[in-house]
Coordinates of C-alpha atoms and ligand atoms in Angstrom, one line a residue:
M1 CA 0.0 0.0 -0.2
A2 CA 2.6 2.6 1.1
L3 CA 4.8 1.4 -1.9
S4 CA 2.0 2.0 -4.3
F5 CA 1.3 5.4 -2.8
F6 CA 4.9 6.5 -3.0
L7 CA 5.4 5.0 -7.0
E8 CA 2.0 7.2 -7.7
S9 CA 3.5 10.2 -6.5
F10 CA 5.9 9.7 -9.5
N11 CA 3.0 9.7 -11.8
L12 CA 4.0 6.3 -13.4
S13 CA 1.6 4.2 -15.2
P14 CA -0.4 1.7 -13.5
T15 CA 1.8 -1.3 -15.4
A16 CA 5.0 0.2 -14.4
T17 CA 3.7 0.7 -10.9
I18 CA 2.5 -3.1 -10.9
L19 CA 6.0 -4.3 -12.1
I20 CA 8.0 -2.2 -9.7
T21 CA 5.8 -3.6 -7.0
I22 CA 6.6 -7.2 -8.1
L23 CA 10.0 -6.4 -8.6
T24 CA 10.3 -5.0 -5.0
L25 CA 8.5 -8.0 -3.4
V26 CA 10.2 -10.2 -5.2
L27 CA 13.8 -8.4 -3.9
T28 CA 12.4 -8.3 -0.8
L29 CA 11.3 -12.3 -0.5
Q30 CA 15.2 -13.0 -1.9
H31 CA 16.7 -10.9 0.4
L32 CA 14.7 -12.9 3.4
S33 CA 15.2 -16.0 2.2
Q34 CA 19.0 -15.4 2.4
R35 CA 19.0 -14.7 5.7
K36 CA 20.4 -17.4 8.6
L37 CA 18.2 -17.9 11.4
D38 CA 21.2 -18.2 13.4
P39 CA 24.5 -16.7 13.0
R40 CA 26.1 -20.2 13.3
E41 CA 23.6 -21.7 10.3
P42 CA 25.7 -22.8 7.3
R43 CA 25.9 -20.2 4.4
V44 CA 22.6 -20.1 3.3
L45 CA 22.2 -20.4 -0.9
A46 CA 19.2 -18.2 -1.9
P47 CA 17.3 -19.8 -4.7
P48 CA 17.0 -18.7 -7.9
V49 CA 13.5 -18.0 -7.9
P50 CA 12.2 -16.5 -4.5
V51 CA 10.9 -19.2 -2.0
I52 CA 10.4 -21.8 -4.3
G53 CA 13.2 -21.7 -6.5
H54 CA 15.0 -24.9 -4.8
L55 CA 11.9 -27.2 -4.7
L56 CA 11.4 -26.2 -8.3
G57 CA 14.7 -27.0 -9.3
M58 CA 14.7 -30.3 -7.6
A59 CA 11.4 -31.3 -9.4
L60 CA 12.5 -30.2 -12.9
L61 CA 16.3 -31.8 -12.5
G62 CA 16.0 -34.6 -9.9
G63 CA 19.2 -35.7 -8.1
R64 CA 21.2 -33.7 -9.9
Y65 CA 20.2 -30.3 -9.2
I66 CA 21.6 -30.5 -5.2
K67 CA 24.3 -32.1 -6.6
N68 CA 25.4 -29.4 -8.7
L69 CA 25.0 -27.0 -6.2
G70 CA 27.6 -28.7 -4.2
I71 CA 29.7 -29.3 -6.8
R72 CA 29.4 -25.8 -7.8
H73 CA 30.2 -24.8 -4.3
R74 CA 32.8 -27.4 -3.3
E75 CA 34.4 -24.8 -0.8
L76 CA 31.2 -25.3 1.5
P77 CA 31.4 -28.5 3.5
I78 CA 27.6 -27.6 4.6
F79 CA 25.3 -25.5 3.4
T80 CA 21.6 -24.3 3.6
L81 CA 18.8 -24.6 1.0
P82 CA 15.7 -22.5 2.1
V83 CA 12.4 -23.6 1.2
P84 CA 8.8 -22.9 2.2
G85 CA 8.6 -23.5 6.0
S86 CA 11.6 -25.1 6.1
R87 CA 15.5 -25.7 5.5
I88 CA 17.5 -28.3 4.0
Y89 CA 21.2 -28.9 5.1
V90 CA 23.5 -30.4 2.6
V91 CA 26.3 -32.2 3.6
A92 CA 29.0 -32.3 1.5
D93 CA 32.4 -33.3 3.2
P94 CA 32.8 -36.9 5.0
S95 CA 33.9 -36.0 8.4
L96 CA 30.7 -33.9 8.7
A97 CA 28.7 -36.8 7.3
A98 CA 30.4 -38.7 10.1
A99 CA 29.4 -36.3 12.6
V100 CA 25.6 -36.4 11.4
Q101 CA 25.6 -40.4 11.3
R102 CA 27.1 -39.8 15.1
A103 CA 24.4 -37.8 16.2
S104 CA 21.6 -40.2 15.5
K105 CA 19.5 -39.0 18.1
V106 CA 19.1 -35.8 17.4
L107 CA 19.7 -36.1 13.5
S108 CA 17.1 -39.1 12.9
F109 CA 15.8 -41.3 9.7
T110 CA 13.1 -43.0 11.5
P111 CA 10.8 -39.9 11.5
I112 CA 10.9 -39.7 8.1
V113 CA 9.8 -43.9 7.7
P114 CA 6.2 -43.9 8.4
D115 CA 5.5 -41.0 5.7
V116 CA 7.8 -42.3 2.9
T117 CA 6.3 -46.2 3.3
E118 CA 2.7 -45.1 3.3
R119 CA 3.2 -43.4 0.3
V120 CA 5.2 -45.8 -1.9
L121 CA 3.7 -48.9 -0.4
G122 CA 0.0 -47.1 -0.4
L123 CA -0.7 -48.9 3.2
D124 CA -3.7 -48.0 5.4
H125 CA -4.0 -45.9 7.8
A126 CA -4.4 -48.5 10.7
T127 CA -1.4 -50.0 9.8
M128 CA 0.3 -46.5 9.9
E129 CA -0.9 -45.8 13.3
I130 CA 0.7 -48.8 14.3
T131 CA 4.1 -48.0 12.9
R132 CA 4.4 -44.5 14.3
R133 CA 3.9 -46.4 17.5
N134 CA 7.7 -46.2 19.8
L135 CA 9.6 -45.2 16.7
D136 CA 12.7 -44.4 18.3
P137 CA 12.4 -46.1 21.5
A138 CA 14.7 -45.5 24.3
P139 CA 16.4 -48.7 26.2
G140 CA 13.7 -50.0 28.2
D141 CA 10.8 -48.7 26.1
E142 CA 8.5 -50.8 24.6
R143 CA 9.6 -51.5 21.0
G144 CA 7.9 -50.6 17.8
F145 CA 7.3 -52.7 14.8
L146 CA 10.0 -50.9 13.1
A147 CA 12.5 -51.3 15.8
D148 CA 11.8 -55.0 15.7
I149 CA 11.9 -55.7 12.2
Q150 CA 15.4 -53.4 11.7
D151 CA 16.8 -54.9 14.5
M152 CA 16.2 -58.9 12.9
V153 CA 16.9 -57.6 9.2
Y154 CA 20.2 -56.3 10.8
A155 CA 21.2 -59.0 12.9
W156 CA 20.3 -62.0 10.2
L157 CA 22.1 -60.4 7.5
G158 CA 25.2 -59.4 9.4
P159 CA 28.3 -61.4 9.7
G160 CA 27.3 -65.4 11.2
S161 CA 25.8 -68.4 10.0
Y162 CA 22.5 -67.1 7.9
L163 CA 24.1 -64.3 6.0
E164 CA 26.2 -67.5 4.7
E165 CA 23.2 -69.7 4.1
L166 CA 21.2 -66.8 2.2
S167 CA 24.2 -66.0 0.1
L168 CA 24.8 -69.6 -0.8
A169 CA 21.1 -70.0 -1.7
A170 CA 21.5 -66.8 -3.6
A171 CA 24.5 -68.0 -5.7
R172 CA 23.0 -71.5 -6.3
E173 CA 19.9 -70.0 -7.6
M174 CA 21.9 -67.5 -10.0
R175 CA 23.9 -70.1 -11.2
D176 CA 21.1 -72.2 -12.4
E177 CA 19.2 -69.1 -13.9
I178 CA 22.4 -68.2 -15.4
S179 CA 23.3 -71.6 -16.9
S180 CA 20.2 -72.1 -18.1
V181 CA 19.1 -68.6 -20.0
P182 CA 18.2 -69.2 -23.6
L183 CA 20.5 -67.1 -25.8
N184 CA 20.6 -66.0 -29.4
P185 CA 23.9 -65.2 -30.0
A186 CA 22.7 -63.2 -33.5
E187 CA 19.9 -61.2 -32.0
P188 CA 20.8 -57.3 -30.4
T189 CA 20.0 -57.6 -26.5
D190 CA 19.9 -54.9 -24.2
L191 CA 22.3 -56.0 -21.6
L192 CA 20.5 -53.8 -18.5
S193 CA 17.3 -56.1 -19.5
W194 CA 19.2 -59.3 -19.7
V195 CA 20.7 -58.3 -16.1
R196 CA 17.4 -57.3 -14.6
H197 CA 15.6 -60.5 -15.6
L198 CA 18.0 -62.9 -14.2
V199 CA 18.5 -61.0 -10.9
T200 CA 14.7 -60.2 -10.4
V201 CA 13.5 -64.2 -11.1
S202 CA 16.5 -65.6 -9.2
T203 CA 15.9 -62.9 -6.2
A204 CA 12.5 -63.6 -5.8
K205 CA 13.2 -67.7 -5.9
Y206 CA 15.5 -67.3 -3.0
L207 CA 13.7 -65.2 -1.0
Y208 CA 10.2 -66.1 -1.5
G209 CA 10.9 -69.8 -2.6
P210 CA 9.9 -71.7 -6.1
Q211 CA 6.4 -70.6 -5.9
N212 CA 6.7 -66.8 -5.2
P213 CA 4.7 -64.9 -7.2
I214 CA 6.8 -64.0 -10.2
A215 CA 7.5 -67.5 -10.9
V216 CA 3.7 -68.2 -10.7
D217 CA 2.9 -65.1 -13.1
P218 CA 6.0 -63.9 -15.2
S219 CA 4.2 -60.8 -16.3
L220 CA 4.7 -59.6 -12.8
E221 CA 8.6 -59.0 -13.8
T222 CA 7.1 -56.1 -15.7
S223 CA 5.1 -54.9 -12.9
F224 CA 7.6 -55.2 -10.8
W225 CA 10.0 -52.6 -13.1
D226 CA 6.6 -50.0 -13.8
F227 CA 6.9 -49.8 -9.9
D228 CA 10.5 -48.9 -9.6
H229 CA 10.4 -46.8 -12.1
G230 CA 7.1 -44.4 -10.9
L231 CA 8.6 -44.5 -7.1
G232 CA 9.4 -40.7 -7.7
A233 CA 6.4 -40.0 -8.6
L234 CA 4.2 -42.3 -6.2
L235 CA 6.3 -40.6 -3.4
M236 CA 4.8 -37.2 -4.7
N237 CA 1.5 -38.9 -4.0
I238 CA -0.7 -36.5 -5.8
L239 CA -3.7 -39.0 -7.1
P240 CA -1.2 -41.7 -7.8
S241 CA -3.9 -43.8 -9.5
I242 CA -3.8 -41.1 -12.1
T243 CA -0.2 -39.2 -12.3
A244 CA 1.6 -42.2 -11.4
R245 CA -0.3 -44.8 -13.3
K246 CA 2.1 -47.5 -14.3
A247 CA 3.9 -47.5 -11.0
Y248 CA 0.6 -47.5 -9.0
L249 CA -0.8 -50.2 -11.3
G250 CA 2.2 -52.7 -11.0
R251 CA 2.3 -51.9 -7.3
E252 CA -1.0 -53.1 -6.9
K253 CA -0.6 -56.0 -9.1
L254 CA 2.4 -57.4 -7.1
S255 CA 0.6 -56.4 -3.8
T256 CA -2.5 -58.4 -4.8
A257 CA -0.2 -61.6 -5.7
L258 CA 1.8 -61.4 -2.7
L259 CA -1.2 -61.4 -0.8
A260 CA -2.7 -64.9 -2.6
Y261 CA 0.9 -66.2 -1.7
L262 CA 0.8 -65.5 2.0
E263 CA -3.2 -66.3 2.2
A264 CA -2.0 -69.6 1.0
G265 CA 1.1 -70.1 3.5
L266 CA 3.6 -70.4 0.6
H267 CA 5.9 -67.7 2.2
K268 CA 6.7 -71.1 4.6
T269 CA 8.2 -72.6 1.3
G270 CA 10.5 -69.2 1.2
S271 CA 14.0 -67.9 3.1
A272 CA 14.0 -67.8 7.0
I273 CA 14.5 -64.7 6.8
V274 CA 11.0 -63.8 5.0
Q275 CA 9.1 -66.0 7.6
Q276 CA 10.8 -64.1 10.4
R277 CA 9.5 -60.9 8.7
V278 CA 5.9 -61.9 8.3
E279 CA 5.6 -63.4 11.8
I280 CA 6.9 -59.8 13.3
A281 CA 4.4 -58.1 11.4
L282 CA 1.7 -60.1 12.5
G283 CA 3.0 -60.1 16.1
H284 CA 2.4 -56.1 15.7
G285 CA -1.1 -56.6 14.9
W286 CA -0.9 -56.0 11.1
T287 CA -3.3 -57.3 8.8
L288 CA -2.1 -60.0 5.6
P289 CA -2.8 -57.2 3.1
A290 CA -0.5 -54.7 4.5
V291 CA 2.1 -57.2 4.9
A292 CA 2.3 -58.0 1.7
R293 CA 2.6 -54.6 0.7
E294 CA 5.9 -54.4 3.4
E295 CA 7.3 -57.6 1.7
L296 CA 6.9 -55.8 -1.7
S297 CA 9.8 -53.2 -0.1
F298 CA 12.0 -56.2 0.9
L299 CA 11.7 -57.3 -2.8
F300 CA 12.5 -54.3 -3.8
A301 CA 15.5 -53.8 -1.6
G302 CA 16.8 -57.0 -2.8
I303 CA 16.6 -56.8 -6.5
V304 CA 17.0 -53.0 -7.4
N305 CA 20.5 -51.9 -6.4
A306 CA 22.1 -55.8 -7.0
T307 CA 20.3 -55.3 -10.6
T308 CA 21.8 -51.9 -11.5
S309 CA 25.2 -52.7 -9.8
T310 CA 25.8 -55.3 -11.9
F311 CA 25.2 -54.4 -14.9
W312 CA 27.6 -51.6 -14.5
I313 CA 30.4 -54.1 -13.6
L314 CA 29.6 -56.2 -16.5
V315 CA 29.5 -53.0 -19.2
Q316 CA 32.9 -51.8 -17.7
L317 CA 34.3 -55.4 -17.8
Y318 CA 33.3 -56.2 -21.4
A319 CA 34.4 -52.8 -22.5
D320 CA 38.0 -53.0 -21.7
P321 CA 39.2 -56.6 -22.5
S322 CA 42.4 -56.3 -20.9
L323 CA 40.7 -55.7 -17.5
L324 CA 38.2 -58.5 -18.4
A325 CA 40.8 -61.0 -18.7
S326 CA 42.6 -59.9 -15.5
V327 CA 39.3 -60.6 -13.6
R328 CA 38.7 -63.9 -15.7
E329 CA 42.2 -64.9 -14.6
E330 CA 41.5 -64.1 -10.9
V331 CA 38.3 -66.0 -11.0
Q332 CA 39.8 -69.3 -12.8
A333 CA 42.6 -69.7 -10.2
L334 CA 39.6 -69.9 -7.8
L335 CA 37.6 -73.1 -9.5
E336 CA 38.8 -76.0 -7.5
N337 CA 38.3 -79.6 -9.0
P338 CA 38.0 -82.0 -6.8
G339 CA 37.0 -84.9 -9.4
L340 CA 39.7 -86.4 -11.4
D341 CA 39.4 -84.7 -14.5
S342 CA 38.3 -81.4 -15.9
S343 CA 35.1 -83.2 -17.3
S344 CA 33.7 -85.1 -14.3
G345 CA 33.2 -83.6 -10.7
Q346 CA 32.0 -80.6 -9.7
S347 CA 34.1 -77.7 -9.2
R348 CA 33.8 -75.7 -6.0
L349 CA 33.9 -72.3 -5.6
H350 CA 34.2 -70.2 -2.3
L351 CA 32.1 -67.2 -1.9
T352 CA 35.0 -66.2 0.6
D353 CA 37.8 -66.3 -2.0
L354 CA 35.8 -64.1 -4.3
R355 CA 35.6 -61.6 -1.8
D356 CA 39.6 -62.2 -0.1
A357 CA 41.4 -63.1 -3.5
C358 CA 39.9 -61.2 -6.3
P359 CA 41.4 -58.1 -5.6
I360 CA 40.7 -56.5 -9.3
L361 CA 36.9 -58.0 -9.2
V362 CA 36.4 -56.2 -6.0
A363 CA 37.8 -52.8 -6.9
V364 CA 35.7 -52.8 -10.1
Y365 CA 33.1 -53.5 -7.8
R366 CA 33.7 -50.7 -5.8
E367 CA 34.5 -48.3 -8.3
C368 CA 31.4 -48.9 -9.9
L369 CA 29.0 -48.2 -6.9
R370 CA 31.3 -45.3 -6.1
L371 CA 30.4 -43.6 -9.8
G372 CA 27.0 -45.4 -9.7
S373 CA 25.6 -44.0 -6.6
D374 CA 24.1 -40.3 -6.1
T375 CA 22.7 -41.5 -2.9
Y376 CA 21.0 -39.2 -0.3
S377 CA 21.1 -40.1 3.2
T378 CA 18.2 -38.1 4.6
R379 CA 17.8 -37.2 8.5
L380 CA 15.0 -35.0 10.8
V381 CA 16.7 -32.4 13.0
K382 CA 14.5 -33.6 16.0
Q383 CA 15.6 -30.2 17.9
D384 CA 18.0 -27.2 17.3
H385 CA 21.5 -28.8 17.4
M386 CA 25.2 -27.6 17.2
L387 CA 26.7 -30.2 14.5
A388 CA 30.2 -30.9 15.1
N389 CA 30.2 -28.0 17.8
Q390 CA 30.2 -25.7 14.7
Y391 CA 27.4 -25.3 12.6
F392 CA 23.6 -24.6 13.9
L393 CA 20.8 -26.9 12.6
A394 CA 17.6 -25.8 13.7
K395 CA 14.5 -27.9 14.4
N396 CA 12.4 -29.4 11.9
S397 CA 14.7 -29.0 9.2
V398 CA 16.2 -31.7 6.9
V399 CA 19.7 -32.7 6.6
Q400 CA 20.7 -34.4 3.3
I401 CA 24.2 -36.1 3.3
A402 CA 24.9 -35.5 -0.7
G403 CA 26.9 -38.9 -1.9
G404 CA 27.0 -37.8 -5.4
V405 CA 28.9 -34.7 -4.3
I406 CA 31.1 -36.5 -2.0
H407 CA 31.8 -39.3 -4.5
A408 CA 32.5 -36.6 -7.0
D409 CA 35.3 -34.8 -5.0
S410 CA 38.6 -34.7 -6.4
R411 CA 40.1 -33.9 -3.1
I412 CA 39.3 -37.6 -1.7
W413 CA 39.0 -39.4 -5.0
G414 CA 42.0 -37.9 -7.0
E415 CA 41.9 -35.8 -10.4
D416 CA 40.4 -38.2 -12.2
V417 CA 37.4 -38.3 -9.9
D418 CA 34.9 -38.5 -13.1
S419 CA 36.6 -41.7 -14.7
F420 CA 36.2 -45.1 -13.8
N421 CA 39.3 -46.2 -12.4
P422 CA 39.2 -49.4 -10.1
K423 CA 42.8 -48.9 -9.2
R424 CA 42.1 -45.9 -7.0
F425 CA 40.4 -48.9 -4.7
L426 CA 43.6 -51.4 -5.2
A427 CA 45.9 -49.2 -3.4
A428 CA 43.3 -48.6 -0.5
Q429 CA 43.2 -51.5 2.1
A430 CA 40.6 -54.1 1.8
G431 CA 37.5 -53.4 3.9
D432 CA 38.0 -49.8 4.4
V433 CA 35.0 -48.8 2.7
G434 CA 31.4 -49.8 3.1
E435 CA 31.5 -49.5 6.6
A436 CA 30.8 -46.1 7.0
K437 CA 30.9 -45.4 11.0
G438 CA 33.8 -43.5 11.2
G439 CA 34.5 -41.4 14.1
N440 CA 37.8 -39.0 13.9
G441 CA 40.0 -41.7 15.3
V442 CA 38.9 -43.9 12.6
A443 CA 39.5 -40.8 9.9
A444 CA 43.0 -40.6 11.2
K445 CA 43.7 -44.0 11.1
A446 CA 42.6 -44.2 7.5
K447 CA 44.9 -41.1 6.1
Q448 CA 48.1 -43.0 7.3
N449 CA 46.7 -46.3 5.6
N450 CA 46.7 -44.0 2.3
S451 CA 43.0 -45.0 2.1
F452 CA 39.6 -42.9 2.2
H453 CA 37.6 -41.5 5.0
P454 CA 35.4 -44.3 6.1
A455 CA 32.6 -42.1 5.4
A456 CA 33.4 -41.1 2.2
F457 CA 32.1 -44.1 0.4
R458 CA 28.1 -43.7 0.3
A459 CA 26.7 -46.4 -1.7
F460 CA 25.3 -48.4 1.1
G461 CA 24.4 -45.3 3.0
G462 CA 25.9 -44.9 6.6
G463 CA 25.4 -44.9 10.3
K464 CA 22.1 -46.1 11.6
T465 CA 20.9 -46.5 8.0
L466 CA 24.0 -48.3 6.7
C467 CA 22.4 -50.8 4.4
P468 CA 22.0 -53.9 6.4
G469 CA 22.3 -55.9 3.2
R470 CA 25.6 -54.8 2.1
H471 CA 27.5 -58.1 2.6
F472 CA 25.1 -60.2 1.3
A473 CA 24.8 -58.2 -1.7
M474 CA 28.5 -58.4 -2.3
N475 CA 28.3 -61.7 -2.1
E476 CA 25.9 -62.4 -4.5
I477 CA 26.7 -59.9 -7.0
L478 CA 30.7 -60.9 -7.0
A479 CA 28.8 -64.6 -7.7
F480 CA 26.8 -63.4 -10.6
V481 CA 29.8 -61.5 -12.3
A482 CA 32.1 -64.3 -12.0
L483 CA 29.8 -66.9 -13.2
V484 CA 28.9 -64.4 -16.3
V485 CA 32.5 -63.3 -17.1
L486 CA 33.6 -67.4 -17.5
Q487 CA 30.5 -68.2 -19.3
F488 CA 29.5 -65.7 -21.8
D489 CA 31.3 -63.4 -24.6
V490 CA 29.5 -60.3 -25.2
K491 CA 30.4 -58.0 -28.1
P492 CA 28.9 -54.8 -29.1
A493 CA 25.8 -55.0 -31.5
R494 CA 26.9 -52.3 -33.5
G495 CA 30.8 -51.1 -33.9
D496 CA 33.6 -52.9 -32.7
K497 CA 33.7 -51.4 -29.3
I498 CA 31.2 -51.4 -26.3
E499 CA 30.9 -47.8 -25.2
V500 CA 30.0 -47.3 -21.5
P501 CA 27.1 -44.6 -21.4
R502 CA 26.9 -41.8 -19.0
K503 CA 24.4 -42.5 -16.1
N504 CA 20.9 -40.6 -15.9
D505 CA 21.4 -38.3 -12.9
G506 CA 18.1 -36.4 -13.7
V507 CA 15.6 -38.5 -11.5
L508 CA 15.3 -38.7 -7.9
P509 CA 18.0 -41.4 -7.1
V510 CA 16.1 -44.4 -5.3
H511 CA 18.9 -46.6 -6.5
I512 CA 22.2 -47.0 -8.2
L513 CA 21.5 -45.0 -11.4
E514 CA 20.8 -46.3 -14.5
P515 CA 22.3 -45.7 -18.2
I516 CA 21.3 -42.9 -20.4
C517 CA 21.2 -45.0 -22.9
P518 CA 20.6 -48.7 -23.6
V519 CA 23.7 -51.0 -24.1
E520 CA 22.6 -53.3 -27.5
V521 CA 25.0 -56.6 -27.2
L522 CA 25.4 -59.8 -28.4
I523 CA 25.7 -62.5 -26.1
S524 CA 27.1 -66.1 -27.0
R525 CA 28.5 -69.0 -24.8
R526 CA 31.9 -69.4 -24.2
E527 CA 33.1 -73.0 -24.5
D528 CA 36.2 -73.8 -22.9
S529 CA 36.8 -76.2 -19.5
F530 CA 36.2 -73.2 -17.3
A531 CA 32.8 -72.3 -18.9
W532 CA 31.9 -75.9 -18.2
K533 CA 33.3 -75.3 -14.5
A534 CA 31.8 -72.4 -13.9
R535 CA 28.0 -73.8 -15.2
N536 CA 28.1 -76.8 -13.0
A537 CA 30.2 -75.1 -9.9
E538 CA 29.4 -76.2 -6.4
F539 CA 29.4 -73.1 -4.1
V540 CA 30.6 -73.3 -0.9
M541 CA 31.5 -70.5 1.8
Ligands
LIG1 C1 25.0 -53.0 -4.3 C2 23.5 -53.4 -3.9 C3 23.1 -52.4 -2.5 C4 23.3 -50.9 -2.3 C5 23.8 -50.2 -3.0 C6 22.2 -50.7 -1.2 C7 22.0 -49.6 -0.7 C8 21.3 -49.3 0.2 C9 21.3 -48.3 1.0 C10 22.0 -46.8 0.4 C11 20.3 -48.2 2.0 C12 19.8 -47.1 2.9 C13 19.0 -46.0 2.2 C14 18.9 -45.0 3.1 O1 19.8 -44.3 4.0 O2 17.8 -44.3 3.2 C15 19.7 -49.3 1.9 C16 18.8 -50.2 2.8 C17 18.2 -51.0 2.7 N1 18.9 -51.7 1.9 FE1 20.2 -51.9 0.8 N2 21.5 -51.9 -0.9 C18 22.2 -52.8 -1.6 C19 21.5 -54.1 -1.7 C20 20.5 -54.6 -0.6 C21 20.1 -56.3 -0.6 C22 20.6 -57.2 -1.8 C23 19.6 -56.3 0.0 C24 18.5 -57.4 0.7 C25 18.5 -58.7 0.3 C26 18.8 -55.1 1.2 C27 18.4 -54.2 2.1 C28 18.0 -53.4 2.3 C29 17.1 -52.7 3.4 C30 16.1 -53.8 4.0 C31 17.5 -51.6 3.8 C32 16.5 -50.8 4.7 C33 17.3 -50.8 5.8 C34 16.2 -49.9 7.1 O3 15.1 -50.8 7.2 O4 16.5 -48.8 7.2 N3 19.9 -54.2 0.3 N4 20.6 -49.8 0.9
LIG2 C1 20.1 -48.3 -3.5 O1 21.3 -47.5 -3.4 C2 21.4 -45.9 -3.8 C3 22.5 -45.7 -3.8 O2 23.6 -45.9 -3.1 C4 20.7 -45.6 -2.4 O3 20.6 -44.3 -2.8 C5 19.0 -46.3 -2.2 O4 18.7 -46.0 -0.9 C6 18.9 -47.6 -2.3 N1 17.9 -48.0 -2.3 C7 17.5 -49.5 -1.5 C8 16.2 -49.9 -1.9 O5 18.6 -50.2 -1.1

């Protein structure tokens, strides 16, 4: 009011008055959105468009928006993005990431879980009531559903006899699928689809048994990937049956099939961990339809990242004949043959040898995960907090550890940070990544060993949300890759060299990123004795 009155005194045209008023409003908002809530708050990056600019950027550019900001402001270990009604603190430095992970009571992931699962899985209100109870129990409190199921999954998939049992079951299932996959060596195949199919059917089998929904109705494989590709849209949750139609239909088809599977008691023929998950959910008063939806999330966790990381490993190997030859040599040396000659008796392959005696294979695995994962570890700030005694974080804001920025930091990984170079992991000590728990003492030790900060490798997340499946994933992925490289030749469908595509980072990174374009290849069987041994290998620990 006062402004327009003031402007009118200059006798401006009404249009000019309106324009100047809007401009002033914009500048004021811009100024306000750069303000710190506290002088110790991390540097505020004002949005390109006032107020909603950062949200708009994230909606339009996906995970790339925050990643690009982090890379452009490389000098900032942490910065603040103001969004309507809240702040996002982006952490782009490993030691601050470790500090976030240590402060897990105040910076917690659990309050976010119910909201996300409700939207993504389409869970009903009664189930959500149960899930929101005792979310972050203190010692001695009654334990809620989430705490119980997480404790079990972390314990069972941690080092021990069950991890060995499930890893062996997975390796054998994959061996059988890979050995019997139909091939037409003259027909171009999309390598990602090929890997997807093998991983999807074998995972469904070792987790849910031979009568799992996907084995019963193979069309559900398509439903599964429809669900996966629309996860971001489901998360938005604006009339999902319309705006995320394919993903929504895929999810509903799968959860209906999983319900029929549970009603028939078929999970009793599945893995022990699945049976235990179902027990726990029923014990907390979940209905069977809700359990069916929850199991979709476990199937998802078991399939998606294993698929995409396996794809990248295979592309990198088949694109580089000398690297492929080195990996083949490592694996061939492991095939024990207790039989008399190469054509009789099963060769044995120790899963532990794949981890411990194949340094190049393991380095390729790690480098593919580093390059492929732009993961964000998300935490809610439950009360005002001074991070590392230095940065003020306001209550009810969100903290995101930006894996994509940390994985692209040349100060950590070297000048060739953007290229595929597994050698960087060969110099490092085995076992120094993937255990992103680190305190400062650990960090100092890591430096001495000429290896990376333990919180710098983000593919499996870190702290309380560190992937419980990481040991298992490594076992099964190394087994899968070993079997494929010994049994198949893969040539480009066109040209004479396989080109490694860029990753598509313009999406919400719900898993290891997919390639920007398909890799069309010709796949044929190798006929040497190693191929034969691999096809019939007996897996042992
Ligand atoms: C290379 C393969 C894999 C990668 C890169 C990976 C990565 C991750 C990451 C980053 C998270 C944490 C998400 C967050 O912080 O919000 C996670 C969670 C999880 N992962 Fe994995 N994962 C892989 C394979 C697997 C496999 C094979 C399984 C199961 C058989 C699995 C089971 C889980 C489960 C159950 C969670 C949720 C844990 C919770 O309740 O908080 N993952 N994974
Ligand atoms: C898969 O890995 C990505 C990248 O590391 C991570 O952001 C995501 O949370 C993981 N998803 C699941 C379901 O494990």
